[in-house]
Amino acid sequence: MVYSRRDFIKTGGFMLGTLAAPSLLNSCKTDGTGADAPTLHLAMSHFGVTESQLKKVISVALEKGGDYADLFFEHSFSNNLVLMDKEVNRTSSNIDFGLGVRVVSGEQTGYAYIENITLEEMLKAARTAARIANESASKAPVGLTDVSVTNSLYQAKTAWEDITVKSKMPYLQQINDKLFAADNRVVKVIALLNDNASHIMFFNSEGQFYYDYRPMVTIAAQCVMAEGARIESNSITRSHRMGAEFLTDGMIDDLVDETVKCTSILFESVKPKGGEMPVVMGAGGSGILLHEAIGHAFEADFNRKNTSIFSDKLNTTICDSSINIADDGTIPFNRGAVNVDDEGVRGQKTYIVREGVLTSYLHDRISARFYKVDPTGNGRRESFRHMPIPRMRSTYMEAGKYSEEEIIASVKNGVYVSQFTNGQVQIGAGDFTFYVQNGYLIENGKLTRPIKDINIIGNGPKALADITMVGSNFEIEDSAGTCGKDGQGCPVTMGMPSALVNKLTVGGES
């Protein structure tokens, strides 16, 4: 069957239509290890295309002399539930379907996408993308090699397609009821649940083909508390590449407990004096600093264009030898995991920094060809409407040798920061400012009063160089991180152990 956006009609906030997902997921081949993978035939049938059509479209994409071409098919659907005023009162669903065609010629890229997959439309998109090249030579696509994985990093036990909206509503109701029961200061609760699944099929001019089923779920709880005339609020999210098995009573309890804790502590918090001081970055959530202020500068397109401060630092020492930083697409069920990236490169763990030395950038196919290295599996895109570019997946600093208590004890006067919200970063130079929602004063080597509503200001590469102690308490932050770059967003995670930055500017009271 050939699908288009016209095949789905919107009724009462829901998108209704025939989904091929269950038959595709359940009709599988096996490699003998117990891990199932859809057959190529079923994947092509899902999108209503044949192998001969794929090769014909690739041939047309290369008819102007392009060096490389690929086809990215996507069928995605998502559902949103919102609880406000103590009941689930808003739902919506969306289905998206289409194909993106990319042609690379030297340093230039042509891109076109369609939302109605027919041979005529595919050929039209291929000819449009092909115009980036201006030669008459053409290349014939080679045979077909399946690079799909048979042991998925995010195998869904229960597909979201098989779960009704009604069966999800009680979990949001649990969040509401348990938050109100947990603290009599709670005056308002907002809870959200989003489930998403994407069927991805890829084919390129090198003959590589893959199919990937990508589930995603995000749940959020926001709590508003009142104590006299004072109002405080906070929110906590969880997000994983999982099916409906993600929804458990235990997960709800953990989410509620953390939301209450992070909100109630704000009533005790003070705004500290500002100035330059040591900052202890708490485990897990502080990874946002690593991602925003440093991680983007490791993406190879910024370095290839000489806009990153690390453009001339490859294979040089940039921080203490105790520091190892990785960008990892292989963490099971992680929001940033990729079986295969959006260019047909297997997901992998890439060390950016090893023992203080910058050892690798994060590459897509284009930057890898420029640097004459293998791509690192970081070619990612928001959807079939976007071309892939180097993007992070799960970026983290590995554990060191110090306990968090030892790190805090080494600081006479400073701050400990643990929960961040908004921030601004200048990607090239790495200058940043981040808003800290939760943390503590450090006085004479001990955590004392809670703090809130401060900014930390600094320079990413300098802050990295100023890290002198790395903790043994490594954590991944499993919140709903979405990285924005060049007008498109990708799901990511980040993490780190506790770490001491010798000097950052803390924006507090004068």
Short mmCIF file of C-alpha atoms in Angstrom, two decimals, residues 264-448:
data_model
loop_
_atom_site.label_atom_id
_atom_site.label_comp_id
_atom_site.label_asym_id
_atom_site.label_seq_id
_atom_site.Cartn_x
_atom_site.Cartn_y
_atom_site.Cartn_z
CA SER A 264 9.87 21.64 48.40
CA ILE A 265 13.58 22.42 48.78
CA LEU A 266 12.99 25.74 47.00
CA PHE A 267 11.19 27.12 50.06
CA GLU A 268 14.42 26.78 52.03
CA SER A 269 16.66 28.17 49.29
CA VAL A 270 18.53 31.47 49.36
CA LYS A 271 20.30 33.49 46.70
CA PRO A 272 24.03 33.52 47.49
CA LYS A 273 26.55 36.29 46.98
CA GLY A 274 27.98 36.32 43.48
CA GLY A 275 31.54 36.37 42.19
CA GLU A 276 34.26 34.00 41.03
CA MET A 277 34.43 30.82 43.06
CA PRO A 278 34.88 27.04 42.88
CA VAL A 279 31.83 25.18 41.58
CA VAL A 280 31.12 21.51 42.22
CA MET A 281 29.01 20.11 39.39
CA GLY A 282 26.58 17.49 40.66
CA ALA A 283 26.40 14.08 38.98
CA GLY A 284 23.96 13.55 36.11
CA GLY A 285 22.21 16.86 35.43
CA SER A 286 25.44 18.87 35.20
CA GLY A 287 26.05 17.02 31.95
CA ILE A 288 24.11 19.84 30.29
CA LEU A 289 27.23 21.98 30.71
CA LEU A 290 29.29 19.28 29.01
CA HIS A 291 26.77 19.05 26.16
CA GLU A 292 26.10 22.72 25.51
CA ALA A 293 29.31 24.52 26.41
CA ILE A 294 31.76 21.89 25.20
CA GLY A 295 30.06 19.14 23.19
CA HIS A 296 28.92 21.26 20.26
CA ALA A 297 32.49 22.46 19.77
CA PHE A 298 33.47 18.81 19.17
CA GLU A 299 31.02 18.39 16.27
CA ALA A 300 33.07 18.05 13.12
CA ASP A 301 31.18 20.52 10.92
CA PHE A 302 32.12 23.39 13.26
CA ASN A 303 35.73 22.24 13.19
CA ARG A 304 35.78 21.68 9.42
CA LYS A 305 34.58 25.27 8.99
CA ASN A 306 37.07 26.56 11.62
CA THR A 307 34.32 28.04 13.79
CA SER A 308 35.09 25.86 16.83
CA ILE A 309 37.74 26.75 19.37
CA PHE A 310 38.94 23.14 19.03
CA SER A 311 39.54 23.34 15.26
CA ASP A 312 43.33 23.14 15.68
CA LYS A 313 43.41 21.07 18.87
CA LEU A 314 43.03 17.51 17.53
CA ASN A 315 45.52 15.12 19.22
CA THR A 316 46.56 17.77 21.76
CA THR A 317 46.03 17.90 25.53
CA ILE A 318 43.02 20.07 26.40
CA CYS A 319 42.31 19.10 30.04
CA ASP A 320 43.48 17.04 33.00
CA SER A 321 44.62 13.48 32.26
CA SER A 322 41.90 12.11 34.57
CA ILE A 323 39.19 13.22 32.13
CA ASN A 324 37.61 10.93 29.53
CA ILE A 325 34.64 12.15 27.48
CA ALA A 326 32.57 9.93 25.20
CA ASP A 327 29.64 10.38 22.87
CA ASP A 328 27.79 7.10 22.89
CA GLY A 329 24.97 5.79 20.70
CA THR A 330 24.98 2.28 22.19
CA ILE A 331 23.34 2.67 25.63
CA PRO A 332 20.30 0.35 25.67
CA PHE A 333 16.93 2.15 25.79
CA ASN A 334 18.66 5.51 26.09
CA ARG A 335 16.99 8.56 24.49
CA GLY A 336 20.15 9.20 22.46
CA ALA A 337 20.69 5.60 21.33
CA VAL A 338 20.90 4.77 17.62
CA ASN A 339 21.07 1.26 16.14
CA VAL A 340 22.11 2.88 12.88
CA ASP A 341 22.40 6.62 12.37
CA ASP A 342 20.48 8.53 9.70
CA GLU A 343 23.23 7.93 7.11
CA GLY A 344 23.51 4.15 7.40
CA VAL A 345 26.42 4.09 9.90
CA ARG A 346 26.16 1.72 12.86
CA GLY A 347 25.75 3.29 16.29
CA GLN A 348 28.98 3.24 18.28
CA LYS A 349 30.79 4.72 21.27
CA THR A 350 33.22 7.46 20.30
CA TYR A 351 35.84 8.81 22.68
CA ILE A 352 36.20 12.53 22.11
CA VAL A 353 38.70 13.02 24.93
CA ARG A 354 40.95 10.27 26.30
CA GLU A 355 43.19 10.96 29.28
CA GLY A 356 42.89 14.68 28.60
CA VAL A 357 43.74 14.46 24.87
CA LEU A 358 41.25 15.44 22.15
CA THR A 359 41.22 12.24 20.10
CA SER A 360 38.20 12.57 17.78
CA TYR A 361 35.53 14.90 16.51
CA LEU A 362 31.94 13.75 15.97
CA HIS A 363 31.56 12.95 12.27
CA ASP A 364 28.90 12.51 9.67
CA ARG A 365 29.83 11.17 6.23
CA ILE A 366 30.75 14.60 4.83
CA SER A 367 33.13 15.59 7.62
CA ALA A 368 34.61 12.09 7.79
CA ARG A 369 35.51 12.31 4.10
CA PHE A 370 37.08 15.74 4.69
CA TYR A 371 39.22 14.45 7.57
CA LYS A 372 39.90 11.10 5.86
CA VAL A 373 38.53 9.09 8.80
CA ASP A 374 35.56 6.76 9.30
CA PRO A 375 32.21 8.34 10.23
CA THR A 376 31.38 7.96 13.90
CA GLY A 377 27.62 7.36 13.61
CA ASN A 378 26.73 10.97 14.43
CA GLY A 379 24.89 11.80 11.17
CA ARG A 380 21.41 12.60 12.52
CA ARG A 381 18.32 14.51 11.42
CA GLU A 382 15.03 15.61 12.92
CA SER A 383 12.89 14.01 10.22
CA PHE A 384 12.75 13.19 6.52
CA ARG A 385 12.36 16.94 5.92
CA HIS A 386 15.91 17.60 7.11
CA MET A 387 19.35 16.60 5.88
CA PRO A 388 21.67 14.87 8.37
CA ILE A 389 24.42 16.81 10.12
CA PRO A 390 26.88 15.93 12.94
CA ARG A 391 24.85 15.67 16.15
CA MET A 392 25.54 14.37 19.64
CA ARG A 393 23.78 11.28 21.00
CA SER A 394 24.57 10.62 24.71
CA THR A 395 27.53 12.76 25.71
CA TYR A 396 29.17 12.14 29.07
CA MET A 397 32.32 12.29 31.16
CA GLU A 398 33.39 8.96 32.57
CA ALA A 399 33.89 8.32 36.28
CA GLY A 400 37.04 9.37 38.11
CA LYS A 401 38.56 8.33 41.43
CA TYR A 402 37.16 10.76 44.02
CA SER A 403 34.04 10.42 46.13
CA GLU A 404 31.63 13.35 46.00
CA GLU A 405 32.32 13.93 49.69
CA GLU A 406 36.05 14.32 49.01
CA ILE A 407 35.36 16.83 46.24
CA ILE A 408 33.04 18.94 48.41
CA ALA A 409 35.47 18.76 51.35
CA SER A 410 38.22 20.29 49.19
CA VAL A 411 36.23 23.53 48.74
CA LYS A 412 36.34 26.20 51.47
CA ASN A 413 33.73 28.51 49.95
CA GLY A 414 31.82 27.81 46.75
CA VAL A 415 28.62 26.32 45.40
CA TYR A 416 27.31 22.89 44.51
CA VAL A 417 24.91 22.86 41.52
CA SER A 418 22.61 20.00 40.55
CA GLN A 419 19.55 21.09 38.53
CA PHE A 420 19.70 23.39 35.52
CA THR A 421 17.09 25.00 33.33
CA ASN A 422 17.67 27.52 30.57
CA GLY A 423 21.05 28.58 29.26
CA GLN A 424 22.80 30.35 26.42
CA VAL A 425 25.97 29.23 24.66
CA GLN A 426 28.14 30.71 21.95
CA ILE A 427 29.06 27.48 20.15
CA GLY A 428 32.26 28.66 18.46
CA ALA A 429 34.01 30.19 21.45
CA GLY A 430 32.11 28.20 24.08
CA ASP A 431 31.10 31.17 26.27
CA PHE A 432 28.05 30.21 28.32
CA THR A 433 25.59 31.22 30.98
CA PHE A 434 23.33 28.67 32.68
CA TYR A 435 20.45 29.15 35.08
CA VAL A 436 20.70 26.95 38.16
CA GLN A 437 17.43 25.95 39.77
CA ASN A 438 18.76 23.79 42.60
CA GLY A 439 22.03 23.57 44.49
CA TYR A 440 23.77 24.26 47.81
CA LEU A 441 26.29 26.60 49.33
CA ILE A 442 29.61 24.98 50.22
CA GLU A 443 31.05 26.44 53.42
CA ASN A 444 34.22 25.06 54.99
CA GLY A 445 33.96 21.86 52.96
CA LYS A 446 30.32 21.11 53.77
CA LEU A 447 26.97 21.54 52.03
CA THR A 448 24.94 24.05 53.99
#
